[in-house]
Short mmCIF file of N, CA and C in Angstrom, two decimals:
data_model
loop_
_atom_site.label_atom_id
_atom_site.label_comp_id
_atom_site.label_asym_id
_atom_site.label_seq_id
_atom_site.Cartn_x
_atom_site.Cartn_y
_atom_site.Cartn_z
N UNK A 1 6.63 -7.25 15.83
CA UNK A 1 6.20 -6.60 14.60
C UNK A 1 4.71 -6.86 14.39
N UNK A 2 4.05 -5.84 13.89
CA UNK A 2 2.63 -5.93 13.57
C UNK A 2 2.47 -5.55 12.09
N UNK A 3 2.64 -6.53 11.22
CA UNK A 3 2.68 -6.29 9.79
C UNK A 3 1.28 -6.37 9.19
N UNK A 4 0.95 -5.39 8.38
CA UNK A 4 -0.28 -5.39 7.59
C UNK A 4 0.13 -5.24 6.13
N UNK A 5 -0.45 -6.08 5.28
CA UNK A 5 -0.20 -6.00 3.85
C UNK A 5 -1.53 -5.66 3.17
N UNK A 6 -1.58 -4.48 2.58
CA UNK A 6 -2.75 -4.06 1.80
C UNK A 6 -2.42 -4.35 0.34
N UNK A 7 -3.28 -5.09 -0.32
CA UNK A 7 -3.00 -5.41 -1.71
C UNK A 7 -4.22 -5.91 -2.43
N UNK A 8 -3.98 -6.35 -3.65
CA UNK A 8 -5.02 -6.92 -4.50
C UNK A 8 -4.61 -8.35 -4.78
N UNK A 9 -5.56 -9.27 -4.67
CA UNK A 9 -5.24 -10.70 -4.75
C UNK A 9 -4.56 -11.10 -6.06
N UNK A 10 -4.81 -10.40 -7.15
CA UNK A 10 -4.21 -10.76 -8.43
C UNK A 10 -2.90 -10.02 -8.71
N UNK A 11 -2.45 -9.20 -7.77
CA UNK A 11 -1.22 -8.43 -7.94
C UNK A 11 0.00 -9.31 -7.66
N UNK A 12 0.90 -9.38 -8.63
CA UNK A 12 2.10 -10.21 -8.50
C UNK A 12 2.98 -9.75 -7.34
N UNK A 13 3.18 -8.44 -7.20
CA UNK A 13 4.03 -7.92 -6.12
C UNK A 13 3.42 -8.18 -4.75
N UNK A 14 2.10 -8.15 -4.65
CA UNK A 14 1.45 -8.45 -3.38
C UNK A 14 1.71 -9.91 -3.00
N UNK A 15 1.62 -10.80 -3.96
CA UNK A 15 1.90 -12.22 -3.69
C UNK A 15 3.36 -12.42 -3.28
N UNK A 16 4.27 -11.70 -3.94
CA UNK A 16 5.68 -11.80 -3.58
C UNK A 16 5.92 -11.29 -2.15
N UNK A 17 5.23 -10.22 -1.77
CA UNK A 17 5.38 -9.68 -0.41
C UNK A 17 4.87 -10.69 0.62
N UNK A 18 3.73 -11.30 0.35
CA UNK A 18 3.21 -12.31 1.27
C UNK A 18 4.18 -13.48 1.40
N UNK A 19 4.73 -13.92 0.28
CA UNK A 19 5.68 -15.03 0.30
C UNK A 19 6.93 -14.65 1.09
N UNK A 20 7.41 -13.40 0.94
CA UNK A 20 8.61 -12.94 1.64
C UNK A 20 8.42 -13.05 3.15
N UNK A 21 7.28 -12.60 3.65
CA UNK A 21 7.02 -12.66 5.09
C UNK A 21 6.77 -14.10 5.56
N UNK A 22 6.10 -14.91 4.74
CA UNK A 22 5.87 -16.32 5.10
C UNK A 22 7.18 -17.08 5.21
N UNK A 23 8.09 -16.85 4.26
CA UNK A 23 9.38 -17.54 4.27
C UNK A 23 10.19 -17.23 5.52
N UNK A 24 10.01 -16.06 6.08
CA UNK A 24 10.73 -15.65 7.28
C UNK A 24 9.92 -15.88 8.56
N UNK A 25 8.78 -16.53 8.40
CA UNK A 25 7.87 -16.84 9.52
C UNK A 25 7.50 -15.59 10.32
N UNK A 26 7.26 -14.51 9.59
CA UNK A 26 6.81 -13.26 10.21
C UNK A 26 5.31 -13.18 10.00
N UNK A 27 4.53 -13.18 11.09
CA UNK A 27 3.07 -13.13 10.92
C UNK A 27 2.64 -11.77 10.36
N UNK A 28 1.60 -11.82 9.53
CA UNK A 28 1.08 -10.60 8.93
C UNK A 28 -0.42 -10.73 8.75
N UNK A 29 -1.05 -9.58 8.59
CA UNK A 29 -2.48 -9.52 8.29
C UNK A 29 -2.61 -9.02 6.86
N UNK A 30 -3.36 -9.75 6.05
CA UNK A 30 -3.57 -9.34 4.66
C UNK A 30 -4.94 -8.67 4.54
N UNK A 31 -4.99 -7.50 3.92
CA UNK A 31 -6.23 -6.78 3.69
C UNK A 31 -6.39 -6.60 2.18
N UNK A 32 -7.47 -7.14 1.65
CA UNK A 32 -7.76 -7.02 0.22
C UNK A 32 -8.37 -5.64 -0.05
N UNK A 33 -7.66 -4.83 -0.82
CA UNK A 33 -8.12 -3.47 -1.09
C UNK A 33 -9.42 -3.44 -1.89
N UNK A 34 -9.61 -4.40 -2.79
CA UNK A 34 -10.85 -4.40 -3.57
C UNK A 34 -12.06 -4.72 -2.70
N UNK A 35 -11.85 -5.57 -1.70
CA UNK A 35 -12.96 -6.00 -0.86
C UNK A 35 -13.20 -5.04 0.31
N UNK A 36 -12.13 -4.64 0.99
CA UNK A 36 -12.27 -3.84 2.21
C UNK A 36 -11.81 -2.40 2.08
N UNK A 37 -10.95 -2.11 1.12
CA UNK A 37 -10.43 -0.75 0.97
C UNK A 37 -9.41 -0.43 2.07
N UNK A 38 -9.15 0.84 2.23
CA UNK A 38 -8.22 1.32 3.26
C UNK A 38 -8.87 2.53 3.92
N UNK A 39 -8.70 2.62 5.22
CA UNK A 39 -9.34 3.73 5.94
C UNK A 39 -8.55 5.02 5.73
N UNK A 40 -9.20 6.12 6.01
CA UNK A 40 -8.57 7.43 5.87
C UNK A 40 -7.34 7.54 6.78
N UNK A 41 -7.46 7.05 8.01
CA UNK A 41 -6.34 7.11 8.95
C UNK A 41 -5.16 6.27 8.51
N UNK A 42 -5.44 5.07 8.02
CA UNK A 42 -4.36 4.21 7.55
C UNK A 42 -3.65 4.80 6.34
N UNK A 43 -4.45 5.33 5.40
CA UNK A 43 -3.86 5.94 4.21
C UNK A 43 -3.03 7.17 4.59
N UNK A 44 -3.52 7.97 5.50
CA UNK A 44 -2.77 9.15 5.95
C UNK A 44 -1.45 8.74 6.59
N UNK A 45 -1.47 7.67 7.37
CA UNK A 45 -0.26 7.17 8.01
C UNK A 45 0.75 6.70 6.98
N UNK A 46 0.28 6.03 5.95
CA UNK A 46 1.17 5.55 4.88
C UNK A 46 1.75 6.72 4.11
N UNK A 47 0.91 7.71 3.80
CA UNK A 47 1.38 8.89 3.07
C UNK A 47 2.41 9.65 3.89
N UNK A 48 2.20 9.72 5.20
CA UNK A 48 3.15 10.41 6.07
C UNK A 48 4.50 9.69 6.08
N UNK A 49 4.47 8.36 6.02
CA UNK A 49 5.71 7.58 6.07
C UNK A 49 6.40 7.46 4.71
N UNK A 50 5.61 7.29 3.63
CA UNK A 50 6.21 7.01 2.33
C UNK A 50 6.11 8.15 1.33
N UNK A 51 5.18 9.07 1.55
CA UNK A 51 4.98 10.17 0.61
C UNK A 51 3.80 9.90 -0.31
N UNK A 52 3.14 10.97 -0.72
CA UNK A 52 1.94 10.86 -1.55
C UNK A 52 2.23 10.27 -2.92
N UNK A 53 3.29 10.71 -3.55
CA UNK A 53 3.61 10.23 -4.89
C UNK A 53 3.92 8.74 -4.90
N UNK A 54 4.45 8.21 -3.79
CA UNK A 54 4.80 6.79 -3.72
C UNK A 54 3.57 5.90 -3.72
N UNK A 55 2.45 6.37 -3.21
CA UNK A 55 1.25 5.52 -3.12
C UNK A 55 0.40 5.54 -4.38
N UNK A 56 0.70 6.41 -5.31
CA UNK A 56 -0.10 6.52 -6.53
C UNK A 56 0.41 5.53 -7.57
N UNK A 57 -0.50 4.74 -8.11
CA UNK A 57 -0.19 3.79 -9.17
C UNK A 57 -0.13 4.54 -10.49
N UNK A 58 1.05 4.90 -10.92
CA UNK A 58 1.23 5.72 -12.12
C UNK A 58 0.79 5.01 -13.40
N UNK A 59 0.72 3.68 -13.38
CA UNK A 59 0.32 2.96 -14.59
C UNK A 59 -1.20 2.88 -14.77
N UNK A 60 -1.94 3.31 -13.77
CA UNK A 60 -3.41 3.30 -13.89
C UNK A 60 -3.83 4.45 -14.82
N UNK A 61 -4.78 4.22 -15.73
CA UNK A 61 -5.19 5.27 -16.67
C UNK A 61 -5.71 6.55 -16.00
N UNK A 62 -6.35 6.43 -14.86
CA UNK A 62 -6.90 7.62 -14.19
C UNK A 62 -5.89 8.36 -13.32
N UNK A 63 -4.67 7.84 -13.19
CA UNK A 63 -3.66 8.48 -12.35
C UNK A 63 -3.30 9.87 -12.86
N UNK A 64 -3.40 10.09 -14.16
CA UNK A 64 -3.08 11.39 -14.75
C UNK A 64 -4.03 12.47 -14.23
N UNK A 65 -5.27 12.08 -13.96
CA UNK A 65 -6.25 13.04 -13.46
C UNK A 65 -5.86 13.61 -12.10
N UNK A 66 -5.11 12.84 -11.31
CA UNK A 66 -4.70 13.32 -9.99
C UNK A 66 -3.76 14.53 -10.09
N UNK A 67 -3.03 14.63 -11.20
CA UNK A 67 -2.12 15.76 -11.40
C UNK A 67 -2.87 17.09 -11.49
N UNK A 68 -4.13 17.02 -11.89
CA UNK A 68 -4.91 18.24 -12.05
C UNK A 68 -5.55 18.72 -10.76
N UNK A 69 -5.47 17.90 -9.71
CA UNK A 69 -6.01 18.32 -8.42
C UNK A 69 -4.97 19.16 -7.70
N UNK A 70 -5.37 20.31 -7.20
CA UNK A 70 -4.43 21.26 -6.62
C UNK A 70 -3.97 20.86 -5.22
N UNK A 71 -4.84 20.27 -4.45
CA UNK A 71 -4.53 20.01 -3.04
C UNK A 71 -4.31 18.53 -2.78
N UNK A 72 -3.38 18.24 -1.88
CA UNK A 72 -3.11 16.85 -1.52
C UNK A 72 -4.33 16.19 -0.90
N UNK A 73 -5.12 16.95 -0.16
CA UNK A 73 -6.32 16.40 0.47
C UNK A 73 -7.30 15.90 -0.59
N UNK A 74 -7.42 16.62 -1.70
CA UNK A 74 -8.29 16.19 -2.80
C UNK A 74 -7.76 14.90 -3.44
N UNK A 75 -6.45 14.80 -3.54
CA UNK A 75 -5.85 13.59 -4.09
C UNK A 75 -6.13 12.39 -3.17
N UNK A 76 -6.02 12.62 -1.87
CA UNK A 76 -6.32 11.55 -0.91
C UNK A 76 -7.77 11.08 -1.03
N UNK A 77 -8.68 12.02 -1.22
CA UNK A 77 -10.10 11.67 -1.38
C UNK A 77 -10.29 10.76 -2.60
N UNK A 78 -9.64 11.10 -3.71
CA UNK A 78 -9.75 10.28 -4.91
C UNK A 78 -9.15 8.88 -4.69
N UNK A 79 -8.04 8.82 -3.96
CA UNK A 79 -7.42 7.53 -3.66
C UNK A 79 -8.34 6.67 -2.79
N UNK A 80 -9.03 7.31 -1.85
CA UNK A 80 -9.98 6.58 -1.00
C UNK A 80 -11.19 6.10 -1.79
N UNK A 81 -11.62 6.89 -2.76
CA UNK A 81 -12.77 6.52 -3.59
C UNK A 81 -12.45 5.36 -4.52
N UNK A 82 -11.23 5.34 -5.06
CA UNK A 82 -10.85 4.34 -6.05
C UNK A 82 -9.54 3.67 -5.62
N UNK A 83 -9.64 2.52 -4.97
CA UNK A 83 -8.45 1.84 -4.47
C UNK A 83 -7.55 1.31 -5.59
N UNK A 84 -8.06 1.25 -6.83
CA UNK A 84 -7.22 0.82 -7.95
C UNK A 84 -6.13 1.84 -8.26
N UNK A 85 -6.28 3.06 -7.78
CA UNK A 85 -5.26 4.10 -7.98
C UNK A 85 -4.08 3.93 -7.04
N UNK A 86 -4.19 3.04 -6.06
CA UNK A 86 -3.11 2.82 -5.09
C UNK A 86 -2.10 1.82 -5.64
N UNK A 87 -0.84 2.13 -5.43
CA UNK A 87 0.23 1.20 -5.80
C UNK A 87 0.29 0.11 -4.74
N UNK A 88 0.40 -1.12 -5.16
CA UNK A 88 0.41 -2.23 -4.22
C UNK A 88 1.70 -3.02 -4.32
N UNK A 89 2.08 -3.71 -3.27
CA UNK A 89 1.44 -3.76 -1.97
C UNK A 89 1.83 -2.58 -1.11
N UNK A 90 0.96 -2.26 -0.17
CA UNK A 90 1.27 -1.28 0.88
C UNK A 90 1.52 -2.11 2.13
N UNK A 91 2.72 -2.03 2.67
CA UNK A 91 3.09 -2.83 3.84
C UNK A 91 3.34 -1.88 5.00
N UNK A 92 2.59 -2.10 6.09
CA UNK A 92 2.73 -1.26 7.28
C UNK A 92 3.27 -2.07 8.45
N UNK A 93 4.10 -1.41 9.24
CA UNK A 93 4.58 -1.97 10.49
C UNK A 93 4.48 -0.84 11.51
N UNK A 94 3.33 -0.73 12.16
CA UNK A 94 3.10 0.38 13.07
C UNK A 94 3.06 1.68 12.29
N UNK A 95 3.97 2.60 12.60
CA UNK A 95 4.01 3.89 11.89
C UNK A 95 4.91 3.86 10.66
N UNK A 96 5.64 2.77 10.51
CA UNK A 96 6.49 2.62 9.33
C UNK A 96 5.66 2.05 8.18
N UNK A 97 6.01 2.42 6.97
CA UNK A 97 5.29 1.91 5.80
C UNK A 97 6.21 1.90 4.59
N UNK A 98 5.94 0.95 3.71
CA UNK A 98 6.65 0.86 2.44
C UNK A 98 5.62 0.53 1.37
N UNK A 99 5.84 1.09 0.18
CA UNK A 99 4.91 0.87 -0.92
C UNK A 99 5.65 0.14 -2.03
N UNK A 100 5.02 -0.89 -2.58
CA UNK A 100 5.66 -1.70 -3.60
C UNK A 100 6.45 -2.83 -2.96
N UNK A 101 7.06 -3.64 -3.77
CA UNK A 101 7.87 -4.76 -3.27
C UNK A 101 9.20 -4.20 -2.81
N UNK A 102 9.41 -4.17 -1.48
CA UNK A 102 10.60 -3.52 -0.91
C UNK A 102 11.23 -4.36 0.20
N UNK A 103 11.79 -5.53 -0.12
CA UNK A 103 12.37 -6.39 0.93
C UNK A 103 13.54 -5.75 1.67
N UNK A 104 14.26 -4.84 1.01
CA UNK A 104 15.38 -4.17 1.68
C UNK A 104 14.88 -3.32 2.86
N UNK A 105 13.74 -2.68 2.68
CA UNK A 105 13.16 -1.87 3.75
C UNK A 105 12.60 -2.77 4.84
N UNK A 106 11.86 -3.81 4.45
CA UNK A 106 11.24 -4.70 5.42
C UNK A 106 12.27 -5.39 6.30
N UNK A 107 13.42 -5.74 5.73
CA UNK A 107 14.46 -6.43 6.48
C UNK A 107 14.99 -5.57 7.62
N UNK A 108 14.93 -4.26 7.48
CA UNK A 108 15.42 -3.35 8.52
C UNK A 108 14.42 -3.09 9.64
N UNK A 109 13.19 -3.55 9.49
CA UNK A 109 12.18 -3.33 10.52
C UNK A 109 12.39 -4.29 11.68
N UNK A 110 12.13 -3.79 12.88
CA UNK A 110 12.24 -4.62 14.08
C UNK A 110 11.01 -4.50 14.92
#
């Protein structure tokens, strides 16, 4: 497994995800979204696996503005510009991805 956890250091769910993988001795790479962001290719891969609506942080005040964008590509651009609009954690295992705290999904990965 090649696990990547994209998150924000102060996010409770991101910390829970890191703890879940540590407890099972599964190595992972942590990427701080505020510091490094996420690349266009990585975000596209996550959207392909989990869906566009799953990666949007609906509780963020600016998330409502994304509804007014007609094209998914425009929404992706806004997500790349402002990583706070992303729901965290984003956990990738190759082409598989899960958004949010999802131990049921992670347990099925091999």
